[in-house]
Every structure is written in C-alpha cells, then in structure tokens.
Short mmCIF file of C-alpha atoms in Angstrom, two decimals:
data_model
loop_
_atom_site.label_atom_id
_atom_site.label_comp_id
_atom_site.label_asym_id
_atom_site.label_seq_id
_atom_site.Cartn_x
_atom_site.Cartn_y
_atom_site.Cartn_z
CA MET A 1 46.43 62.75 1.10
CA LEU A 2 46.21 61.73 -2.35
CA ASP A 3 44.53 58.53 -1.61
CA PHE A 4 42.63 60.12 1.30
CA VAL A 5 40.80 62.36 -1.90
CA VAL A 6 40.48 59.21 -4.49
CA CYS A 7 38.64 57.27 -1.77
CA VAL A 8 36.07 59.26 -0.43
CA GLY A 9 35.66 60.96 -4.17
CA GLY A 10 35.16 56.94 -4.69
CA ILE A 11 32.61 56.69 -2.60
CA TYR A 12 30.35 60.50 -3.26
CA VAL A 13 31.08 59.67 -6.92
CA CYS A 14 29.49 56.31 -7.04
CA PHE A 15 27.00 56.02 -4.31
CA LEU A 16 25.73 59.39 -5.53
CA THR A 17 25.16 58.17 -8.75
CA TRP A 18 23.77 55.04 -7.59
CA SER A 19 21.13 56.48 -5.82
CA THR A 20 20.40 59.59 -8.21
CA LEU A 21 19.99 56.17 -10.93
CA GLN A 22 18.01 54.10 -8.50
CA GLU A 23 15.50 56.62 -8.55
CA ARG A 24 15.40 57.05 -11.98
CA VAL A 25 15.03 53.70 -12.92
CA THR A 26 12.85 53.07 -10.07
CA THR A 27 10.49 55.78 -10.95
CA ALA A 28 10.79 57.62 -14.24
CA THR A 29 8.89 56.82 -17.08
CA TYR A 30 10.95 55.61 -20.36
CA GLY A 31 10.15 56.23 -23.98
CA ALA A 32 7.42 57.51 -26.15
CA ASP A 33 4.68 54.90 -24.37
CA HIS A 34 6.12 55.89 -20.55
CA GLN A 35 6.83 52.74 -19.10
CA ARG A 36 8.44 51.84 -15.77
CA PHE A 37 10.46 49.67 -15.08
CA ARG A 38 8.56 47.00 -12.55
CA PHE A 39 10.77 44.34 -12.73
CA THR A 40 12.81 44.71 -9.35
CA ILE A 41 13.61 41.23 -9.26
CA ILE A 42 16.26 41.59 -12.26
CA LEU A 43 17.43 45.01 -11.07
CA ASN A 44 18.70 42.95 -7.43
CA LEU A 45 19.62 40.05 -10.01
CA LEU A 46 22.10 42.49 -11.61
CA GLN A 47 22.99 44.68 -8.90
CA ALA A 48 24.13 41.19 -7.18
CA MET A 49 26.15 39.74 -9.89
CA ALA A 50 28.15 42.75 -10.27
CA ALA A 51 28.78 43.02 -6.44
CA SER A 52 29.90 39.06 -6.77
CA LEU A 53 31.96 40.00 -9.52
CA VAL A 54 33.56 43.11 -8.27
CA GLY A 55 33.94 41.53 -4.77
CA PHE A 56 36.45 38.54 -6.20
CA SER A 57 38.51 41.06 -8.26
CA TYR A 58 38.56 42.79 -4.95
CA ILE A 59 39.97 40.05 -3.36
CA LYS A 60 42.11 38.62 -6.26
CA VAL A 61 43.77 41.60 -7.43
CA ILE A 62 44.18 44.74 -4.76
CA GLN A 63 44.21 42.20 -1.87
CA ARG A 64 46.01 39.74 -3.97
CA GLN A 65 44.58 36.85 -1.34
CA PRO A 66 43.67 33.69 -2.30
CA MET A 67 39.57 32.31 -2.68
CA LEU A 68 38.02 30.99 0.95
CA GLN A 69 37.68 27.32 0.81
CA MET A 70 34.23 26.49 0.56
CA THR A 71 32.94 23.86 2.91
CA ARG A 72 29.17 22.69 2.88
CA HIS A 73 28.72 24.40 6.37
CA ARG A 74 29.59 27.47 4.64
CA TRP A 75 27.76 27.33 1.72
CA LYS A 76 24.41 26.73 3.90
CA ARG A 77 24.95 29.98 6.02
CA PHE A 78 25.76 31.79 2.95
CA PHE A 79 22.94 31.08 1.18
CA GLN A 80 20.53 32.07 4.74
CA VAL A 81 22.56 35.30 4.45
CA ALA A 82 21.78 35.57 1.11
CA PHE A 83 17.63 34.18 1.16
CA LEU A 84 17.33 37.13 3.40
CA ASN A 85 19.16 39.77 1.53
CA SER A 86 17.37 39.18 -1.60
CA ILE A 87 14.02 38.89 -0.20
CA ALA A 88 14.56 42.28 1.36
CA SER A 89 14.95 44.86 -1.87
CA PRO A 90 12.05 44.52 -3.19
CA PHE A 91 10.54 46.46 -0.28
CA GLY A 92 12.44 49.16 -0.47
CA TYR A 93 11.59 49.69 -4.22
CA MET A 94 8.12 49.32 -3.72
CA ALA A 95 7.94 51.68 -1.23
CA LEU A 96 8.87 54.12 -3.89
CA ARG A 97 5.63 54.11 -5.08
CA TYR A 98 4.06 55.69 -2.53
CA ILE A 99 6.70 57.77 -0.77
CA ASN A 100 8.95 60.07 -2.89
CA TYR A 101 12.64 59.25 -2.66
CA PRO A 102 14.48 61.72 -0.01
CA THR A 103 11.78 60.18 2.37
CA MET A 104 12.66 56.26 1.89
CA THR A 105 16.15 57.82 2.29
CA LEU A 106 15.83 59.42 4.91
CA ALA A 107 13.49 56.95 6.79
CA LYS A 108 16.49 54.31 5.74
CA THR A 109 18.63 56.09 8.49
CA CYS A 110 16.92 54.34 10.60
CA LYS A 111 18.92 51.71 10.20
CA MET A 112 20.00 50.85 13.38
CA VAL A 113 16.80 50.76 14.94
CA PRO A 114 15.24 47.41 13.36
CA VAL A 115 19.13 45.90 13.82
CA MET A 116 18.88 46.77 17.59
CA LEU A 117 15.59 45.64 17.90
CA MET A 118 16.48 41.89 15.76
CA ASN A 119 19.64 41.72 18.32
CA LYS A 120 17.27 42.49 21.31
CA VAL A 121 15.04 39.78 20.09
CA LEU A 122 16.77 37.04 18.65
CA TYR A 123 20.15 36.97 20.57
CA ARG A 124 18.99 39.28 23.99
CA ARG A 125 21.48 41.76 23.16
CA HIS A 126 21.42 45.07 25.77
CA TYR A 127 22.71 48.52 24.68
CA PRO A 128 23.76 51.83 26.42
CA THR A 129 21.75 54.58 27.58
CA HIS A 130 22.81 57.04 24.31
CA LYS A 131 21.79 54.25 22.05
CA TYR A 132 18.10 55.06 22.81
CA ALA A 133 18.30 58.17 22.76
CA VAL A 134 19.76 58.38 19.30
CA VAL A 135 16.70 55.96 18.60
CA ALA A 136 14.67 58.61 20.01
CA MET A 137 16.01 61.89 17.70
CA ILE A 138 16.09 59.68 14.51
CA THR A 139 12.80 57.38 15.01
CA LEU A 140 11.11 61.32 16.17
CA GLY A 141 12.75 62.57 12.96
CA VAL A 142 11.40 60.54 10.49
CA SER A 143 7.76 60.73 11.90
CA GLY A 144 7.71 64.45 11.93
CA PHE A 145 9.12 64.20 8.28
CA MET A 146 6.06 62.01 7.49
CA LEU A 147 3.67 63.62 9.24
CA PHE A 148 4.98 67.38 7.91
CA LYS A 149 5.21 65.94 4.04
CA SER A 150 3.07 68.90 1.25
CA SER A 151 0.95 67.38 -1.15
CA SER A 152 -1.16 68.30 -3.53
CA LYS A 153 -3.62 64.97 -3.41
CA SER A 154 -6.04 65.11 -1.06
CA THR A 155 -5.19 64.33 2.72
CA LYS A 156 -6.16 61.38 3.23
CA GLU A 157 -5.02 59.65 0.48
CA ALA A 158 -1.12 61.54 0.70
CA THR A 159 -1.44 59.96 4.31
CA GLU A 160 -2.46 56.59 3.26
CA ASN A 161 0.15 56.18 0.61
CA SER A 162 3.01 58.08 3.43
CA LEU A 163 2.02 55.40 5.74
CA TYR A 164 1.83 51.80 3.60
CA GLY A 165 5.15 53.46 1.91
CA LEU A 166 6.99 53.60 5.47
CA VAL A 167 5.57 50.14 6.43
CA LEU A 168 7.26 48.86 3.54
CA VAL A 169 10.60 50.53 4.26
CA LEU A 170 10.17 49.47 7.98
CA ILE A 171 10.04 45.88 6.31
CA ASN A 172 12.66 46.14 4.76
CA LEU A 173 14.87 47.82 7.14
CA ALA A 174 13.58 45.09 9.37
CA ILE A 175 14.91 42.10 7.19
CA ASP A 176 18.35 44.20 6.57
CA GLY A 177 18.54 43.50 10.64
CA ALA A 178 18.38 40.20 10.24
CA VAL A 179 20.26 40.13 7.36
CA ASN A 180 23.05 42.05 9.88
CA SER A 181 22.69 40.14 12.44
CA THR A 182 23.45 37.01 11.01
CA GLN A 183 26.35 37.48 8.96
CA ASP A 184 27.57 38.93 12.33
CA GLN A 185 26.88 35.54 13.48
CA VAL A 186 28.73 34.26 10.37
CA PHE A 187 31.70 36.52 11.26
CA SER A 188 31.64 35.28 14.86
CA GLU A 189 31.41 31.80 13.62
CA ASP A 190 34.51 31.83 11.23
CA LYS A 191 37.40 33.59 11.49
CA LYS A 192 38.80 33.19 8.35
CA ILE A 193 35.30 35.01 6.42
CA THR A 194 36.10 38.39 5.94
CA GLY A 195 33.70 41.81 4.34
CA GLN A 196 35.20 40.94 0.96
CA HIS A 197 34.50 37.22 1.15
CA MET A 198 30.68 38.04 2.44
CA MET A 199 30.60 40.64 -0.33
CA CYS A 200 31.75 38.36 -2.77
CA LEU A 201 30.13 34.99 -2.14
CA MET A 202 26.10 36.68 -0.65
CA ASN A 203 25.68 38.57 -3.69
CA LEU A 204 27.13 34.77 -5.92
CA CYS A 205 24.33 33.45 -3.56
CA SER A 206 21.62 35.97 -3.40
CA SER A 207 22.24 35.75 -8.08
CA ILE A 208 21.77 31.58 -7.72
CA LEU A 209 18.43 32.04 -5.83
CA MET A 210 17.47 35.18 -7.91
CA SER A 211 18.15 32.91 -11.11
CA LEU A 212 16.31 30.12 -10.25
CA TRP A 213 13.05 32.27 -9.19
CA LEU A 214 13.21 33.88 -12.44
CA LEU A 215 13.70 30.54 -14.64
CA ASN A 216 10.34 29.47 -12.90
CA PRO A 217 8.51 28.97 -15.62
CA PHE A 218 5.00 30.01 -14.47
CA ASN A 219 7.75 33.78 -13.78
CA PRO A 220 6.42 35.46 -16.69
CA GLU A 221 9.22 38.33 -15.24
CA LEU A 222 12.32 37.75 -17.47
CA SER A 223 10.49 37.44 -20.73
CA GLU A 224 8.59 40.79 -19.77
CA ALA A 225 12.31 42.28 -18.41
CA ALA A 226 13.87 41.45 -21.78
CA SER A 227 11.44 43.01 -24.01
CA PHE A 228 11.41 45.82 -22.13
CA LEU A 229 14.92 46.53 -22.21
CA TYR A 230 14.70 45.74 -25.80
CA SER A 231 12.19 48.65 -26.23
CA HIS A 232 13.69 50.77 -24.21
CA PRO A 233 17.34 50.38 -24.30
CA ARG A 234 17.90 53.82 -22.45
CA ALA A 235 16.93 51.82 -19.59
CA MET A 236 19.70 48.84 -20.32
CA ILE A 237 22.00 51.53 -20.07
CA ASP A 238 20.81 52.95 -16.64
CA ILE A 239 20.58 49.95 -14.88
CA GLY A 240 23.85 48.62 -15.92
CA MET A 241 25.43 51.94 -14.64
CA PHE A 242 23.38 51.71 -11.36
CA ALA A 243 25.00 47.82 -10.90
CA ILE A 244 28.75 49.15 -11.26
CA CYS A 245 28.64 52.35 -9.81
CA GLY A 246 27.04 49.93 -6.16
CA ALA A 247 29.67 47.62 -6.50
CA MET A 248 32.26 49.70 -7.14
CA GLY A 249 31.29 52.50 -3.89
CA GLN A 250 31.54 49.44 -1.76
CA CYS A 251 35.45 48.52 -2.89
CA PHE A 252 36.34 52.33 -2.01
CA VAL A 253 34.38 51.30 1.32
CA PHE A 254 36.31 48.63 1.87
CA TYR A 255 39.57 50.51 1.04
CA THR A 256 38.75 53.62 3.51
CA LEU A 257 38.07 51.43 6.26
CA ALA A 258 41.49 49.52 5.41
CA ASN A 259 42.89 53.13 5.40
CA PHE A 260 41.67 55.53 7.00
CA GLY A 261 39.40 54.23 9.67
CA SER A 262 35.78 53.50 10.72
CA LEU A 263 34.99 57.81 11.75
CA THR A 264 36.18 58.50 8.81
CA LEU A 265 34.18 56.54 7.14
CA THR A 266 30.61 56.80 8.79
CA THR A 267 31.79 60.74 8.64
CA VAL A 268 31.23 60.47 4.08
CA THR A 269 28.59 57.89 4.68
CA VAL A 270 26.15 60.22 6.95
CA THR A 271 27.32 63.43 4.98
CA ARG A 272 26.75 61.18 1.41
CA LYS A 273 23.29 60.61 2.63
CA PHE A 274 22.40 64.05 3.39
CA LEU A 275 23.77 65.24 -0.16
CA THR A 276 21.43 62.56 -1.44
CA ILE A 277 18.60 64.32 -0.58
CA LEU A 278 19.83 67.48 -1.82
CA ILE A 279 20.63 65.83 -5.23
CA SER A 280 16.60 64.30 -4.98
CA VAL A 281 15.44 67.67 -4.38
CA PHE A 282 16.96 69.98 -6.66
CA TYR A 283 17.56 67.69 -9.17
CA ASN A 284 14.18 65.31 -9.23
CA GLY A 285 11.93 69.02 -7.85
CA HIS A 286 11.06 67.03 -4.46
CA LYS A 287 9.56 69.73 -2.57
CA LEU A 288 9.93 69.80 1.36
CA ASN A 289 8.55 72.49 4.04
CA VAL A 290 10.92 74.35 6.63
CA ARG A 291 8.91 71.71 9.19
CA GLN A 292 10.53 68.52 7.07
CA TRP A 293 14.03 70.28 7.04
CA SER A 294 14.15 70.48 10.33
CA ALA A 295 12.92 66.88 10.99
CA ALA A 296 15.82 65.98 8.80
CA GLY A 297 18.12 68.12 10.75
CA LEU A 298 17.11 65.98 14.02
CA VAL A 299 17.93 62.61 12.29
CA PHE A 300 21.13 63.59 11.32
CA SER A 301 21.87 64.94 14.74
CA GLY A 302 21.03 62.05 16.50
CA ILE A 303 23.26 60.07 13.65
CA SER A 304 26.78 62.57 14.65
CA LEU A 305 25.80 62.09 18.11
CA ASP A 306 26.07 58.92 17.61
CA VAL A 307 29.42 58.75 15.78
CA TYR A 308 30.45 60.87 18.20
CA MET A 309 30.17 58.46 21.52
CA LYS A 310 31.30 55.82 18.78
CA GLN A 311 34.81 57.59 18.32
CA MET A 312 34.85 58.42 22.03
CA ALA A 313 34.66 54.71 22.65
CA LYS A 314 37.23 54.02 20.05
CA GLN A 315 39.79 56.48 22.07
CA ALA A 316 39.11 55.08 25.72
CA VAL A 317 39.97 51.75 24.11
CA ILE A 318 43.14 53.12 21.99
CA LYS A 319 43.99 54.79 25.68
CA ALA A 320 43.48 51.73 27.98
CA VAL A 321 46.29 49.75 25.36
CA ASP A 322 48.64 52.65 26.09
CA ALA A 323 48.88 52.04 29.25
CA LYS A 324 48.57 48.57 28.99
CA GLU A 325 45.57 48.96 31.32
CA PRO A 326 42.71 45.81 30.96
CA VAL A 327 39.66 47.07 28.73
CA SER A 328 36.58 47.41 30.73
CA PRO A 329 33.79 44.89 30.20
CA GLU A 330 31.34 48.21 30.14
CA LEU A 331 33.50 49.40 27.55
CA LYS A 332 34.10 46.54 25.65
CA GLU A 333 29.93 45.37 25.71
CA GLU A 334 29.50 49.11 24.42
CA ILE A 335 32.37 48.87 21.52
CA GLU A 336 30.62 45.20 20.60
CA GLU A 337 27.08 46.97 20.36
CA ASP A 338 27.80 49.89 18.09
CA ILE A 339 29.42 46.84 15.12
CA ASP A 340 25.72 45.44 15.55
CA GLU A 341 24.37 48.98 13.65
CA ASP A 342 27.36 49.85 11.45
CA GLY A 343 27.17 46.34 9.99
CA PRO A 344 29.25 43.38 10.45
CA MET A 345 30.76 43.50 6.74
CA GLU A 346 32.45 46.68 7.81
CA SER A 347 33.27 46.33 11.27
CA ARG A 348 35.00 43.27 10.53
CA GLU A 349 37.93 45.20 9.40
CA ILE A 350 38.91 47.17 12.46
CA PRO A 351 41.82 45.58 14.03
CA GLU A 352 40.92 46.89 17.47
CA ILE A 353 37.32 45.08 16.88
CA ALA A 354 38.82 42.13 15.84
CA ALA A 355 41.04 42.06 19.02
CA LEU A 356 38.42 42.58 21.02
CA ARG A 357 35.91 40.07 19.76
CA SER A 358 38.88 37.40 19.29
CA GLY A 359 39.93 37.79 23.04
CA VAL A 360 43.47 38.32 21.84
CA THR A 361 45.84 40.78 23.39
CA ILE A 362 46.84 43.76 21.71
CA LYS A 363 49.63 46.34 20.93
CA ASP A 364 49.68 49.38 19.02
CA ARG A 365 52.24 50.72 16.39
CA PRO A 366 52.84 53.56 13.72
CA LEU A 367 51.82 53.06 10.20
CA PRO A 368 55.24 53.43 7.73
CA VAL A 369 56.17 56.31 6.32
CA GLY A 370 54.23 57.60 3.05
CA THR A 371 50.84 55.72 3.88
CA ALA A 372 48.34 58.37 3.13
CA ARG A 373 47.35 58.92 6.85
CA ARG A 374 49.76 58.22 9.41
CA ARG A 375 47.56 57.05 12.15
CA ARG A 376 47.48 54.24 14.73
CA MET A 377 46.34 51.05 14.29
CA VAL A 378 47.13 47.74 16.37
CA ASP A 379 48.64 44.08 15.28
CA VAL A 380 46.09 41.03 16.65
CA VAL A 381 48.98 39.18 18.64
CA ALA A 382 47.93 35.91 19.62
CA SER A 383 48.35 35.16 23.48
#
C-alpha cells in the first residue's frame, strides 16, 4: 500500500508542480521590467537534458541494467524520433500566447485523435467502433470549450486568437502523433529497446540537436536567454524545477505501470489532467462558465469510456489465457490499437501486450507475497 501511495503521490506532486511551473514560465512576467521568458528552445533543451539524465539514472540505479548497446541504425532511429519531438514542443508554447492554460490542457487530451489519424494515414491501421465515438466526444467537447469561451476582449479578437491558438495546439498534437507512431515502429523493430531507453536516448539526441541549433552563430537565442536569466534569477529557479519535476514524474510513471498496471496509470493520468485545469483556474484566476465546464465534462467522459473499454479488452485477454484459449484476432487488434494513443513508451512495459506483439505464448502467475499489489501478471515464454 505504501508503494501505491508513493507512486500516485509522486505522479500528482511532480506533474501538478510541473504544469503550474510551465504556465508560470511561459505566461508570467519576471522582474521590475515585467519581461516574459520567450526562449522555448532553451526550455526544451533543459527539460530534455534533465529527462535524459534521470532516465539514465533510472536504468542504472533502479533497474540495475546495462545501457543499450548502440549501433548506427539505432542512433539513426533515435535521432529521427528526437527531431520530431524537438519541433513539436515550440508549437505548444506558442499556443499559450493566444489561449489560456486550461484550454491548452483540455485540447491536449485530444492526443488520441492525431495519433489515430497519423496511424491511419501512415500505417493504414483500423480502429474499433467505440474509438470513433470517443474521438467524437472529445472533439465536440474541446470545440464547445473553445466556442463557449468568455473573454473581456472583443468577440472578433477573442475568436481569432482562440482559433489561432487551437491551430498551434493541433499542429503540436499532430507532430506528437508522428512521434508516437515512430516510437511504435522503433519498438516493433527492436525488441531490446525499452521505454526507459527511449526516455534516455531520445532526450539525449534531442539535447544534441537543440544544442547545435542554439550554437548556430546566426541564432541569438542562447545569448539572449543567458542575459535574461542573469537579470531574472527567479526564472532560473522556476525553469530548473520545471525540468526536474517533468523528468522525475516520468520515473513514477514507469514504476506505477510496472507495479500497478496500465488501468491505474491511466486513471491517475486522467484525474491529474483534470486537477491541472482546476489548479490553473483557481490559482491563476482563469474564468470558466457553466457551458465550458459541461464541455470539459464531455471530454473526460469520452476518456473514461475509452479507459473502460481498454480494461474490458485486457480482462478478455487474461480470461482467454486462463482458459488456455487462443486470443481472437479481433481482440488482439483492439489491444494493439489501444497502444497507439497510450504511447508506446508506456505500453511497451505491459507484459500482456508484449506477449501479443511478439507472437509468443503467455502464462500467468501471482506476484510474490509482500509486493505492493497482489495482481496477476504474465510471463513471456518462448514458444
């Protein structure tokens, strides 16, 4: 029980603090001159460096595993993912200039929409019927949240800003979808790569790419950011805490997934996003009307439906294993497609899915007495 409380508490503390600092760094003003920190590449670089270092420490200290042996092909694939990941984040930060943080947080719950779209376009994948219902609920909810927005500005200006900010978020999500799809391909090609390897090496490659960009003599961002941080030391503290909280939160995510399962993690993640909106509304004074709260409720209802259907699919897999029956192609396809919007870095760690993907047989056994949760897992056994 203590492990569970620590894991869930760690996710909430790290990511709620991370989101609060993200909003502060990107939207607040610093110093007597009321200047904003506008150097998004620097922000991404520091976050990537922290995530790479924490990922490496997780592999060495917690897992006590050797580092992945790198080849030319592996470096190429990690740099491909890193490039897409590096160009996605600036669009999200730019969007905050035109929409508030609760709007962006809610819009980012649409992650499964571009992921599904990119997988259909790039890899011709198909989805079960309930997925389209979930997508419709999320899309309608986010659209309603934007259309019902209250603003003290003129209606025309507010609409233009909101629509432009939403377009930037959608670009960010579309690139994120390409990142997830590419990660999925990397995992399917190379079974030795784990989520922790991806966290460490993708962020290392991102750090290299962004450092090269900042060291470009025609790019003044590095010197301007250094001058800003020297003049506004409070911003340096906020950015440092932002990077550390994001990286530490990922460690709690991996540990929770490995010990308590994907349903627990998804539930915690969904509630964490809702709490993020609440904190942003009450802490930073954002105003939401009744129709916007209703639209947000529609979004989270769609997400809850998706979580429920995933759990039913996983239970059906375990039931088939218990009965020593083959898993139906339809159920296997549904489990496979559920991976796409969860993100391969997380689903990679789920034993049932690993077995289904690798085509090996599976058998179940109870966890040893004394573990935080006595739940069923499966051994992956070569055929």
